[in-house]
Short mmCIF file of C-alpha atoms in Angstrom, two decimals:
data_model
loop_
_atom_site.label_atom_id
_atom_site.label_comp_id
_atom_site.label_asym_id
_atom_site.label_seq_id
_atom_site.Cartn_x
_atom_site.Cartn_y
_atom_site.Cartn_z
CA MET A 1 0.09 -0.13 0.07
CA VAL A 2 1.25 3.41 -1.23
CA LEU A 3 0.13 7.02 0.41
CA PHE A 4 0.18 10.08 -1.89
CA SER A 5 -0.89 13.33 -0.19
CA GLY A 6 -3.83 12.01 1.69
CA PHE A 7 -5.16 9.24 -1.04
CA GLN A 8 -4.66 6.00 -0.95
CA PHE A 9 -3.91 3.76 -3.39
CA GLU A 10 -3.23 -0.24 -2.87
CA ILE A 11 -1.54 -2.06 -5.30
CA SER A 12 -1.66 -5.89 -5.42
CA HIS A 13 -0.72 -8.33 -8.06
CA LEU A 14 -2.69 -11.22 -9.02
CA SER A 15 -0.91 -13.98 -8.11
CA GLU A 16 -1.05 -13.39 -4.33
CA ILE A 17 -3.78 -14.80 -1.98
CA GLY A 18 -5.42 -12.84 0.42
CA MET A 19 -7.34 -9.92 1.24
CA LEU A 20 -7.23 -7.31 -1.30
CA THR A 21 -8.30 -3.64 -0.36
CA LEU A 22 -11.74 -2.24 -1.92
CA SER A 23 -12.52 1.41 -1.62
CA SER A 24 -15.72 3.60 -2.11
CA PRO A 25 -15.55 5.71 -4.85
CA ILE A 26 -15.52 8.83 -6.92
CA SER A 27 -18.93 10.35 -7.77
CA PRO A 28 -20.97 9.36 -11.09
CA HIS A 29 -22.08 11.91 -12.51
CA ASN A 30 -25.04 13.62 -12.17
CA ALA A 31 -26.55 13.56 -15.54
CA LEU A 32 -26.16 9.34 -14.68
CA GLN A 33 -29.31 10.35 -12.04
CA ASN A 34 -31.63 8.26 -13.43
CA PRO A 35 -35.78 9.96 -13.08
CA ARG A 36 -37.28 6.86 -11.61
CA PRO A 37 -38.84 7.63 -7.50
CA ALA A 38 -36.12 7.11 -5.13
CA ILE A 39 -37.50 4.48 -2.89
CA ARG A 40 -37.10 1.04 -4.50
CA ARG A 41 -36.21 -1.63 -2.55
CA ARG A 42 -37.69 -4.89 -2.74
CA PHE A 43 -39.91 -5.79 0.77
CA THR A 44 -43.13 -7.65 1.64
CA ALA A 45 -45.33 -6.15 3.57
CA LEU A 46 -46.87 -7.83 7.37
CA ASN A 47 -48.54 -7.28 10.01
CA CYS A 48 -47.59 -9.02 12.80
CA LYS A 49 -49.77 -7.95 16.79
CA GLY A 50 -51.47 -5.00 14.96
CA ILE A 51 -48.00 -2.86 13.66
CA GLN A 52 -47.18 -2.93 9.53
CA LEU A 53 -43.75 -3.81 8.84
CA SER A 54 -42.28 -3.49 5.83
CA VAL A 55 -39.33 -6.88 6.01
CA PRO A 56 -37.44 -8.73 3.22
CA SER A 57 -39.19 -10.74 0.81
CA HIS A 58 -37.19 -13.66 0.60
CA CYS A 59 -36.27 -14.40 4.13
CA TYR A 60 -39.14 -13.90 5.72
CA THR A 61 -41.98 -15.67 5.89
CA ALA A 62 -45.95 -14.96 7.46
CA GLY A 63 -45.19 -17.78 10.42
CA GLY A 64 -42.00 -16.45 11.01
CA ASP A 65 -41.90 -13.67 11.83
CA CYS A 66 -44.03 -12.24 14.62
CA THR A 67 -42.26 -12.70 17.73
CA SER A 68 -42.75 -15.17 21.21
CA GLY A 69 -42.96 -14.86 24.52
CA GLY A 70 -41.76 -11.53 23.53
CA VAL A 71 -38.99 -12.68 21.96
CA ALA A 72 -38.06 -12.02 18.01
CA LEU A 73 -37.21 -15.05 15.60
CA LYS A 74 -34.18 -14.86 14.28
CA SER A 75 -35.44 -16.27 10.35
CA VAL A 76 -32.56 -13.92 8.57
CA ASP A 77 -28.86 -15.38 8.90
CA VAL A 78 -26.08 -13.01 7.65
CA ALA A 79 -27.17 -8.96 7.40
CA THR A 80 -24.19 -6.87 6.33
CA LEU A 81 -23.79 -3.47 7.30
CA GLY A 82 -22.88 -1.05 3.95
CA ASN A 83 -20.09 -1.14 1.70
CA LEU A 84 -22.60 -1.76 -0.48
CA CYS A 85 -20.65 -0.74 -3.58
CA VAL A 86 -20.17 -0.84 -8.13
CA ASP A 87 -16.52 -2.16 -8.79
CA LEU A 88 -16.07 -0.83 -12.20
CA VAL A 89 -12.62 -2.77 -13.48
CA LEU A 90 -10.85 -0.86 -16.24
CA ASN A 91 -7.98 -2.57 -17.47
CA VAL A 92 -5.27 0.34 -17.93
CA PRO A 93 -2.26 1.32 -19.56
CA GLU A 94 -0.39 2.55 -16.36
CA LEU A 95 -2.05 2.55 -12.87
CA PRO A 96 -2.58 6.95 -11.73
CA PRO A 97 -0.09 9.37 -11.07
CA ALA A 98 1.94 10.25 -8.51
CA SER A 99 0.56 13.53 -7.78
CA PHE A 100 -2.71 14.42 -5.48
CA LEU A 101 -4.65 16.72 -8.00
CA ASP A 102 -3.28 14.92 -11.20
CA ARG A 103 -4.80 11.77 -9.46
CA LYS A 104 -8.29 13.40 -8.77
CA ALA A 105 -8.25 14.55 -12.38
CA TYR A 106 -7.64 10.85 -14.05
CA MET A 107 -10.44 9.56 -11.16
CA GLU A 108 -12.89 13.23 -12.43
CA ARG A 109 -11.98 11.92 -16.29
CA LEU A 110 -12.60 8.37 -15.71
CA ALA A 111 -16.31 9.55 -13.86
CA ALA A 112 -17.32 11.57 -16.45
CA SER A 113 -19.24 8.69 -17.92
CA PRO A 114 -19.79 5.64 -17.17
CA PRO A 115 -18.00 2.63 -18.87
CA ASP A 116 -19.80 -0.12 -20.55
CA LYS A 117 -22.25 -1.96 -18.46
CA LYS A 118 -20.03 -5.37 -18.73
CA TYR A 119 -17.20 -3.73 -16.64
CA TRP A 120 -19.33 -3.34 -13.82
CA GLU A 121 -19.70 -5.57 -10.72
CA ALA A 122 -21.29 -5.69 -7.38
CA GLY A 123 -18.78 -5.33 -4.95
CA GLY A 124 -18.09 -4.30 -1.40
CA ASN A 125 -19.65 -6.64 1.01
CA CYS A 126 -21.82 -7.85 -1.84
CA ASN A 127 -18.93 -9.88 -2.14
CA MET A 128 -19.69 -11.73 1.44
CA ALA A 129 -23.26 -11.78 0.58
CA ILE A 130 -23.91 -13.14 -2.56
CA ALA A 131 -21.06 -16.27 -1.34
CA ALA A 132 -23.25 -16.52 2.06
CA LYS A 133 -26.08 -16.80 -0.10
CA ARG A 134 -25.15 -19.76 -2.57
CA LEU A 135 -23.95 -21.65 0.60
CA GLY A 136 -27.74 -21.49 1.62
CA LEU A 137 -27.96 -18.84 3.85
CA CYS A 138 -30.46 -15.88 4.42
CA CYS A 139 -29.12 -13.05 3.46
CA ILE A 140 -30.11 -9.62 3.31
CA THR A 141 -27.34 -5.93 3.08
CA ILE A 142 -28.18 -2.56 5.41
CA GLY A 143 -26.74 0.03 3.47
CA HIS A 144 -27.43 2.34 0.77
CA VAL A 145 -27.55 3.35 -3.03
CA GLY A 146 -28.45 6.00 -4.92
CA ASN A 147 -31.42 6.44 -7.90
CA GLU A 148 -29.09 6.29 -10.23
CA ILE A 149 -28.11 3.74 -13.71
CA TYR A 150 -25.28 1.99 -10.66
CA GLY A 151 -27.87 1.55 -8.04
CA ASP A 152 -30.55 0.15 -9.89
CA PHE A 153 -27.76 -2.16 -11.37
CA LEU A 154 -26.76 -3.19 -7.44
CA LEU A 155 -30.23 -3.92 -6.95
CA ASP A 156 -31.09 -5.98 -9.77
CA VAL A 157 -27.73 -8.02 -8.97
CA LEU A 158 -28.80 -8.37 -5.59
CA HIS A 159 -32.31 -9.18 -6.70
CA ASP A 160 -30.83 -11.61 -8.83
CA GLU A 161 -29.13 -13.61 -5.72
CA GLY A 162 -32.36 -13.70 -3.98
CA ILE A 163 -30.67 -10.76 -1.85
CA ASP A 164 -32.73 -8.21 -0.23
CA THR A 165 -31.81 -4.63 0.82
CA VAL A 166 -32.03 -2.69 3.19
CA GLY A 167 -31.91 1.21 2.75
CA MET A 168 -30.02 2.97 5.75
CA ASN A 169 -32.27 5.83 6.18
CA GLU A 170 -34.99 6.72 3.78
CA ASP A 171 -35.96 10.77 5.20
CA THR A 172 -34.70 12.38 1.64
CA ASP A 173 -35.74 16.00 3.48
CA VAL A 174 -32.29 15.82 4.53
CA VAL A 175 -30.45 15.88 1.71
CA ASP A 176 -30.64 16.71 -2.23
CA SER A 177 -30.92 12.88 -3.71
CA ALA A 178 -29.19 14.66 -6.61
CA SER A 179 -26.17 15.54 -4.96
CA ALA A 180 -22.82 13.39 -4.87
CA SER A 181 -23.06 12.22 -2.03
CA TYR A 182 -26.67 10.28 -2.48
CA GLU A 183 -24.97 8.42 -5.39
CA THR A 184 -24.37 4.97 -4.81
CA LEU A 185 -20.25 4.23 -3.74
CA LEU A 186 -19.04 4.06 -6.71
CA CYS A 187 -15.50 1.56 -6.22
CA TRP A 188 -13.02 1.65 -9.76
CA VAL A 189 -10.71 -1.50 -9.82
CA LEU A 190 -7.66 -0.74 -12.36
CA VAL A 191 -5.71 -2.81 -13.57
CA ASP A 192 -2.24 -1.71 -15.27
CA PRO A 193 -0.44 -4.37 -18.39
CA LEU A 194 1.09 -6.58 -15.22
CA GLN A 195 -1.71 -7.50 -14.02
CA ARG A 196 -0.81 -5.27 -10.82
CA HIS A 197 -4.72 -4.06 -9.15
CA GLY A 198 -5.23 0.19 -7.62
CA PHE A 199 -8.58 0.83 -5.69
CA CYS A 200 -9.84 4.04 -6.15
CA SER A 201 -12.96 6.10 -5.13
CA ARG A 202 -13.92 9.20 -3.63
CA ALA A 203 -13.56 8.75 -0.37
CA ASP A 204 -10.18 8.78 -0.20
CA PHE A 205 -10.69 12.35 -1.58
CA SER A 206 -12.52 13.15 1.36
CA LYS A 207 -12.53 13.58 5.53
CA GLU A 208 -15.96 13.24 6.05
CA PRO A 209 -17.90 9.63 5.34
CA ALA A 210 -19.52 9.17 2.55
CA PHE A 211 -22.84 9.55 3.51
CA SER A 212 -22.59 11.59 6.67
CA TRP A 213 -25.37 13.05 6.62
CA MET A 214 -26.82 9.64 8.26
CA SER A 215 -27.49 10.36 11.88
CA LYS A 216 -29.57 7.79 12.83
CA LEU A 217 -31.27 3.18 12.08
CA SER A 218 -34.06 3.48 11.01
CA ARG A 219 -36.67 1.12 12.32
CA GLU A 220 -36.70 -0.89 9.50
CA VAL A 221 -33.11 -1.05 9.75
CA LYS A 222 -33.81 -2.38 13.42
CA MET A 223 -36.27 -4.63 12.46
CA ALA A 224 -33.50 -6.04 10.42
CA ILE A 225 -30.28 -6.05 12.43
CA ARG A 226 -32.92 -8.06 15.43
CA LYS A 227 -34.49 -10.24 12.53
CA SER A 228 -30.58 -11.77 11.65
CA LYS A 229 -28.40 -14.43 13.98
CA ILE A 230 -25.77 -12.32 12.54
CA LEU A 231 -24.38 -8.98 11.65
CA PHE A 232 -21.59 -8.17 9.61
CA CYS A 233 -19.37 -4.97 9.31
CA ASN A 234 -16.33 -4.69 8.34
CA GLY A 235 -13.32 -1.20 8.26
CA TYR A 236 -14.94 0.08 4.61
CA GLY A 237 -17.97 1.09 6.36
CA PHE A 238 -16.26 3.92 8.03
CA ASP A 239 -15.89 5.40 5.07
CA GLU A 240 -19.35 6.01 4.26
CA LEU A 241 -20.55 5.73 8.00
CA SER A 242 -20.20 7.66 10.91
CA PRO A 243 -18.86 6.14 13.82
CA SER A 244 -21.62 7.27 15.51
CA LEU A 245 -23.86 5.96 13.46
CA ILE A 246 -22.09 2.17 13.25
CA ILE A 247 -21.62 2.02 17.02
CA SER A 248 -25.62 2.69 17.56
CA ALA A 249 -26.82 -1.05 14.82
CA LEU A 250 -23.00 -2.62 17.06
CA ASP A 251 -24.58 -1.46 20.35
CA TYR A 252 -28.55 -2.38 19.38
CA ALA A 253 -26.88 -6.02 17.88
CA VAL A 254 -25.90 -6.56 21.35
CA GLU A 255 -28.54 -5.41 23.27
CA VAL A 256 -30.94 -8.12 20.58
CA GLY A 257 -29.56 -10.81 20.89
CA THR A 258 -27.50 -10.65 17.26
CA SER A 259 -23.93 -11.74 16.86
CA VAL A 260 -20.84 -9.43 15.74
CA PHE A 261 -18.60 -10.36 12.40
CA PHE A 262 -16.19 -7.75 12.31
CA ASP A 263 -13.36 -7.46 10.27
CA PRO A 264 -11.39 -4.54 10.74
CA GLY A 265 -9.48 -4.87 7.21
CA PRO A 266 -6.72 -2.86 6.36
CA ARG A 267 -8.82 0.03 7.28
CA GLY A 268 -7.75 -0.75 10.80
CA LYS A 269 -4.41 0.22 11.30
CA SER A 270 -5.32 3.34 10.13
CA LEU A 271 -8.65 3.83 12.09
CA SER A 272 -6.63 3.01 15.45
CA VAL A 273 -4.23 6.45 14.61
CA GLY A 274 -7.20 8.46 13.31
CA THR A 275 -9.65 10.63 15.41
CA PRO A 276 -11.03 9.94 19.01
CA GLU A 277 -13.90 8.85 17.65
CA GLN A 278 -12.79 6.22 15.35
CA GLN A 279 -10.53 4.80 17.63
CA ARG A 280 -13.40 4.49 19.99
CA ALA A 281 -15.23 3.00 17.29
CA LEU A 282 -12.55 0.69 16.38
CA GLY A 283 -11.70 -0.18 20.44
CA GLN A 284 -15.96 -1.03 20.50
CA PHE A 285 -15.81 -3.88 17.34
CA LEU A 286 -12.97 -5.05 18.86
CA MET A 287 -14.87 -5.39 22.58
CA MET A 288 -17.83 -5.99 22.21
CA SER A 289 -17.87 -8.33 18.64
CA ASP A 290 -18.45 -12.22 18.20
CA VAL A 291 -16.09 -13.82 15.75
CA LEU A 292 -12.80 -10.64 14.84
CA LEU A 293 -11.34 -11.89 11.00
CA LEU A 294 -8.42 -10.95 10.02
CA THR A 295 -4.90 -10.79 8.41
CA SER A 296 -2.66 -12.20 10.18
CA ASP A 297 -0.50 -8.48 9.30
CA GLU A 298 -3.71 -6.70 10.64
CA ALA A 299 -3.66 -8.94 13.62
CA GLU A 300 0.09 -8.04 14.10
CA SER A 301 -0.58 -3.79 13.83
CA LEU A 302 -3.64 -3.93 16.20
CA THR A 303 -1.45 -5.94 18.86
CA GLY A 304 2.50 -5.37 17.91
CA ILE A 305 2.62 -9.31 18.28
CA GLY A 306 4.31 -11.01 15.60
CA ASN A 307 3.08 -14.55 15.98
CA PRO A 308 -0.50 -14.89 14.62
CA ILE A 309 -2.15 -17.34 17.21
CA LEU A 310 -1.16 -15.06 19.98
CA ALA A 311 -2.18 -12.12 18.74
CA GLY A 312 -4.91 -13.62 18.41
CA GLN A 313 -5.23 -14.64 22.09
CA GLU A 314 -4.29 -11.25 22.64
CA LEU A 315 -7.51 -10.14 21.17
CA LEU A 316 -9.30 -13.00 22.55
CA ARG A 317 -8.64 -12.07 25.71
CA LYS A 318 -9.21 -7.89 25.79
CA GLY A 319 -13.05 -8.41 24.08
CA MET A 320 -15.64 -8.74 26.15
CA ARG A 321 -17.55 -11.22 24.07
CA THR A 322 -15.59 -12.40 21.87
CA LYS A 323 -16.00 -16.07 20.94
CA TRP A 324 -13.14 -16.68 17.82
CA VAL A 325 -10.60 -15.17 16.82
CA ILE A 326 -9.41 -15.17 13.10
CA VAL A 327 -6.94 -15.44 11.30
CA LYS A 328 -6.10 -15.17 7.98
CA MET A 329 -2.79 -16.58 6.11
CA GLY A 330 -3.42 -16.41 2.34
CA SER A 331 -1.64 -18.77 0.55
CA LYS A 332 -0.64 -20.66 4.07
CA GLY A 333 -4.47 -21.01 5.05
CA SER A 334 -6.25 -20.21 9.26
CA ILE A 335 -6.09 -20.38 12.25
CA LEU A 336 -9.45 -20.38 14.38
CA ILE A 337 -8.44 -19.22 18.01
CA SER A 338 -11.84 -19.79 20.84
CA LEU A 339 -11.33 -20.03 24.92
CA SER A 340 -10.90 -23.51 24.84
CA SER A 341 -9.01 -24.53 21.74
CA ILE A 342 -7.26 -23.86 18.77
CA SER A 343 -8.41 -25.41 15.08
CA CYS A 344 -5.25 -24.93 12.64
CA ALA A 345 -6.40 -25.74 8.45
CA PRO A 346 -3.55 -25.30 5.96
CA ALA A 347 -5.24 -24.35 2.26
CA PHE A 348 -5.93 -25.97 -0.53
CA LYS A 349 -4.14 -25.51 -4.01
CA VAL A 350 -5.28 -23.85 -6.89
CA ASN A 351 -4.86 -22.05 -9.45
CA VAL A 352 -5.06 -18.54 -8.30
CA ILE A 353 -7.08 -16.53 -11.43
CA ASP A 354 -8.22 -13.71 -9.30
CA THR A 355 -8.31 -12.92 -5.02
CA VAL A 356 -10.16 -10.25 -5.66
CA GLY A 357 -13.16 -11.43 -2.52
CA CYS A 358 -11.42 -14.56 -1.94
CA GLY A 359 -11.11 -12.72 1.72
CA ASP A 360 -15.00 -11.72 1.78
CA SER A 361 -16.12 -15.14 1.02
CA PHE A 362 -13.76 -16.54 3.39
CA VAL A 363 -15.70 -14.63 5.38
CA ALA A 364 -19.83 -16.17 4.48
CA ALA A 365 -18.11 -19.97 4.53
CA ILE A 366 -17.18 -18.65 8.47
CA ALA A 367 -21.01 -17.67 8.97
CA PHE A 368 -21.70 -20.84 7.46
CA GLY A 369 -20.09 -22.55 10.07
CA PHE A 370 -21.25 -20.31 13.07
CA ILE A 371 -24.62 -21.32 12.97
CA HIS A 372 -24.46 -24.29 12.81
CA ASN A 373 -22.21 -24.97 15.46
CA LEU A 374 -19.91 -27.00 13.25
CA PRO A 375 -16.38 -28.47 14.50
CA THR A 376 -13.98 -25.31 14.41
CA VAL A 377 -11.94 -27.21 12.43
CA ASN A 378 -14.15 -28.17 9.66
CA THR A 379 -14.95 -24.55 9.31
CA LEU A 380 -12.09 -23.62 8.76
CA ALA A 381 -12.22 -26.08 5.91
CA ILE A 382 -15.06 -25.34 4.92
CA ALA A 383 -14.40 -21.16 5.14
CA ASN A 384 -10.33 -21.86 2.81
CA ALA A 385 -12.22 -24.17 0.51
CA VAL A 386 -14.40 -21.00 0.13
CA GLY A 387 -11.99 -18.36 -0.46
CA ALA A 388 -10.02 -20.66 -2.78
CA ALA A 389 -13.26 -21.31 -5.51
CA THR A 390 -13.49 -17.43 -5.04
CA ALA A 391 -9.24 -16.91 -6.03
CA MET A 392 -10.35 -19.94 -8.91
CA GLY A 393 -12.32 -16.92 -11.24
CA CYS A 394 -12.10 -13.68 -12.34
CA GLY A 395 -13.39 -10.76 -9.68
CA ALA A 396 -15.86 -11.10 -7.79
CA GLY A 397 -18.94 -9.88 -6.94
CA ARG A 398 -21.37 -12.76 -8.95
CA ASN A 399 -18.42 -14.48 -9.48
CA VAL A 400 -17.49 -16.00 -5.95
CA ALA A 401 -17.45 -19.42 -5.57
CA ASN A 402 -20.65 -21.46 -5.67
CA LEU A 403 -21.31 -24.29 -4.17
CA GLU A 404 -20.43 -26.99 -6.81
CA GLN A 405 -17.41 -25.67 -6.84
CA VAL A 406 -16.58 -25.35 -3.17
CA ILE A 407 -17.87 -29.26 -3.17
CA GLU A 408 -15.87 -29.95 -6.22
CA LEU A 409 -12.29 -28.37 -4.83
CA MET A 410 -13.42 -30.06 -1.45
CA ARG A 411 -13.66 -33.61 -3.01
CA ALA A 412 -10.34 -32.60 -4.62
CA SER A 413 -8.35 -32.68 -1.51
CA ASN A 414 -5.50 -31.13 -2.13
CA LEU A 415 -3.99 -29.36 0.86
CA ASN A 416 -1.33 -27.26 0.75
CA GLU A 417 0.53 -28.71 3.75
CA ASP A 418 3.76 -26.72 4.04
CA ALA A 419 5.03 -28.68 6.89
CA THR A 420 8.06 -26.50 7.76
CA PHE A 421 5.27 -23.48 8.20
CA TRP A 422 3.52 -24.77 10.66
CA ASN A 423 5.98 -27.12 12.89
CA GLU A 424 7.86 -23.75 13.28
CA LEU A 425 4.30 -22.09 14.62
CA LEU A 426 2.65 -24.92 16.09
CA ASP A 427 6.63 -25.46 18.24
CA ASP A 428 5.79 -22.49 20.01
CA ASN A 429 2.58 -22.55 21.06
CA LEU A 430 2.15 -26.71 21.89
CA ASP A 431 2.31 -25.19 25.61
CA ALA A 432 -1.48 -23.15 25.08
CA GLN A 433 -4.18 -25.25 24.99
CA GLN A 434 -5.11 -27.91 23.15
CA ILE A 435 -4.81 -27.26 19.00
CA THR A 436 -6.52 -29.24 16.59
CA PHE A 437 -4.91 -29.53 12.85
CA LEU A 438 -5.50 -30.59 9.25
CA SER A 439 -3.54 -33.11 7.85
CA LYS A 440 -3.64 -34.81 5.06
CA THR A 441 -3.98 -37.85 7.34
CA ALA A 442 -4.86 -38.35 10.60
CA ILE A 443 -0.86 -39.64 13.07
CA ASN A 444 -1.55 -42.45 15.60
CA GLY A 445 -0.27 -41.14 19.41
CA SER A 446 -0.66 -37.51 19.34
CA ASN A 447 0.04 -35.76 22.65
CA ASN A 448 -2.72 -34.38 24.29
CA GLN A 449 -2.14 -30.86 23.08
CA LEU A 450 -1.98 -31.36 19.66
CA HIS A 451 -4.80 -33.66 17.78
CA ARG A 452 -4.38 -33.80 13.96
CA VAL A 453 -7.08 -34.46 12.10
CA ALA A 454 -7.86 -37.05 8.69
CA LEU A 455 -9.09 -34.07 5.86
CA GLN A 456 -11.11 -36.66 4.65
CA LYS A 457 -12.88 -37.54 7.33
CA VAL A 458 -13.42 -33.19 7.85
CA VAL A 459 -14.88 -33.53 3.75
CA SER A 460 -17.29 -36.13 4.63
CA GLU A 461 -18.79 -34.04 7.39
CA SER A 462 -18.51 -31.25 5.65
CA LEU A 463 -20.03 -32.38 2.30
CA CYS A 464 -22.65 -34.07 3.89
CA LYS A 465 -23.64 -30.36 5.26
CA LEU A 466 -22.39 -28.17 1.79
CA LYS A 467 -25.00 -30.71 -0.15
CA SER A 468 -27.96 -30.62 2.48
CA ALA A 469 -27.77 -26.68 0.69
CA ARG A 470 -28.18 -27.59 -2.52
CA ILE A 471 -30.87 -30.02 -1.94
CA LYS A 472 -33.01 -28.67 -0.26
CA GLY A 473 -32.41 -24.98 -1.20
CA ILE A 474 -31.70 -23.67 2.27
CA VAL A 475 -28.89 -24.83 4.71
CA PRO A 476 -31.35 -26.46 7.33
CA SER A 477 -31.66 -25.00 11.85
#
């Protein structure tokens, strides 16, 4: 990552496996405004105890929407908060210039007219929602899209995937719907001849969140959070929403018993040294989330500890509600640290085409395992497979892994088991609680600390669960 005069520009190579950074975008030209009505949500109105509520149509049923004994039923598996954007993927002869003013002019030229629709893709939290839906989970997205062609495109993609969108704020008196601050966020994904990626957006030119005019959670958003088993938030949400609004969503989720997943991403480092409000918000998420997901570099930047297991244990120790800390290590695999155990799973070997969306897909599979109380090593194996299957495609959005690809990859059972790496890492942590390690073969006589689990056993158990999602159309609860 390189910083130029306050403008964040991130470069990645397609050959690398791991999280790539998606930002939120430069504004489309006002001429793109669509004259159609601003309210384009897709909901089904249900009556619950005499109060009419607007709720997503794909996940809710009339029989399951009302409360039972005063406690709201959790009829949605996953809700994502914010970070709804359209990726515009363009091949360019060279990445933008270093000068701040030149870069801004470069972006304005790109935004002057929309590129051909074949270059558009759903991005941001859409990746996680689509991947989760393809695993059979019921998903909704909470966020803002504008009343223009990009907003229509995003809603259509999500609708076609069976995912509903809940608007963050329907108070259109707060802001002119024709202004840039109301428009759908765009992320320019620029690829040079060396296959390096640059991600840039209008958020890079402003100190304020893109939707700073939003001040409170609507009743509709609160209902979506209350009905969901998991609320997923990531660091890019701070590009769009004020820290106070994001914290209000966190607080409400805790209040109504919705589990919180948080992935700070590369934004975690900047938030940790950001405004006092950003620092407090980051601290709240690290303390109050049920599941934290980080790369090994991100875990080190937040704890100062280089060993990913020790860094995860430190985050777990500081958390008030934290159940799992998951450390993603790209082509090496992943680790899940809980209060009672540590689980490790090497990655699957694949032919990597594009790593955009791999981390988002990985999170979706972690949600799958969390909701269905799968063994932690099984959860990691499925998550590694989903992330790897996404890397075999080109781009994110509708190109993330589908269930058939995940099943095929798990059946192949081709692990990238780097014995030297794992032996060195685990030797440093064998005095800790029990470690479960996913291995090509089980080893008889494992000591009490290190328990090796055969990949074929995990694959057999996991495929049974995944196939039930394919047969029934939904993941059984």
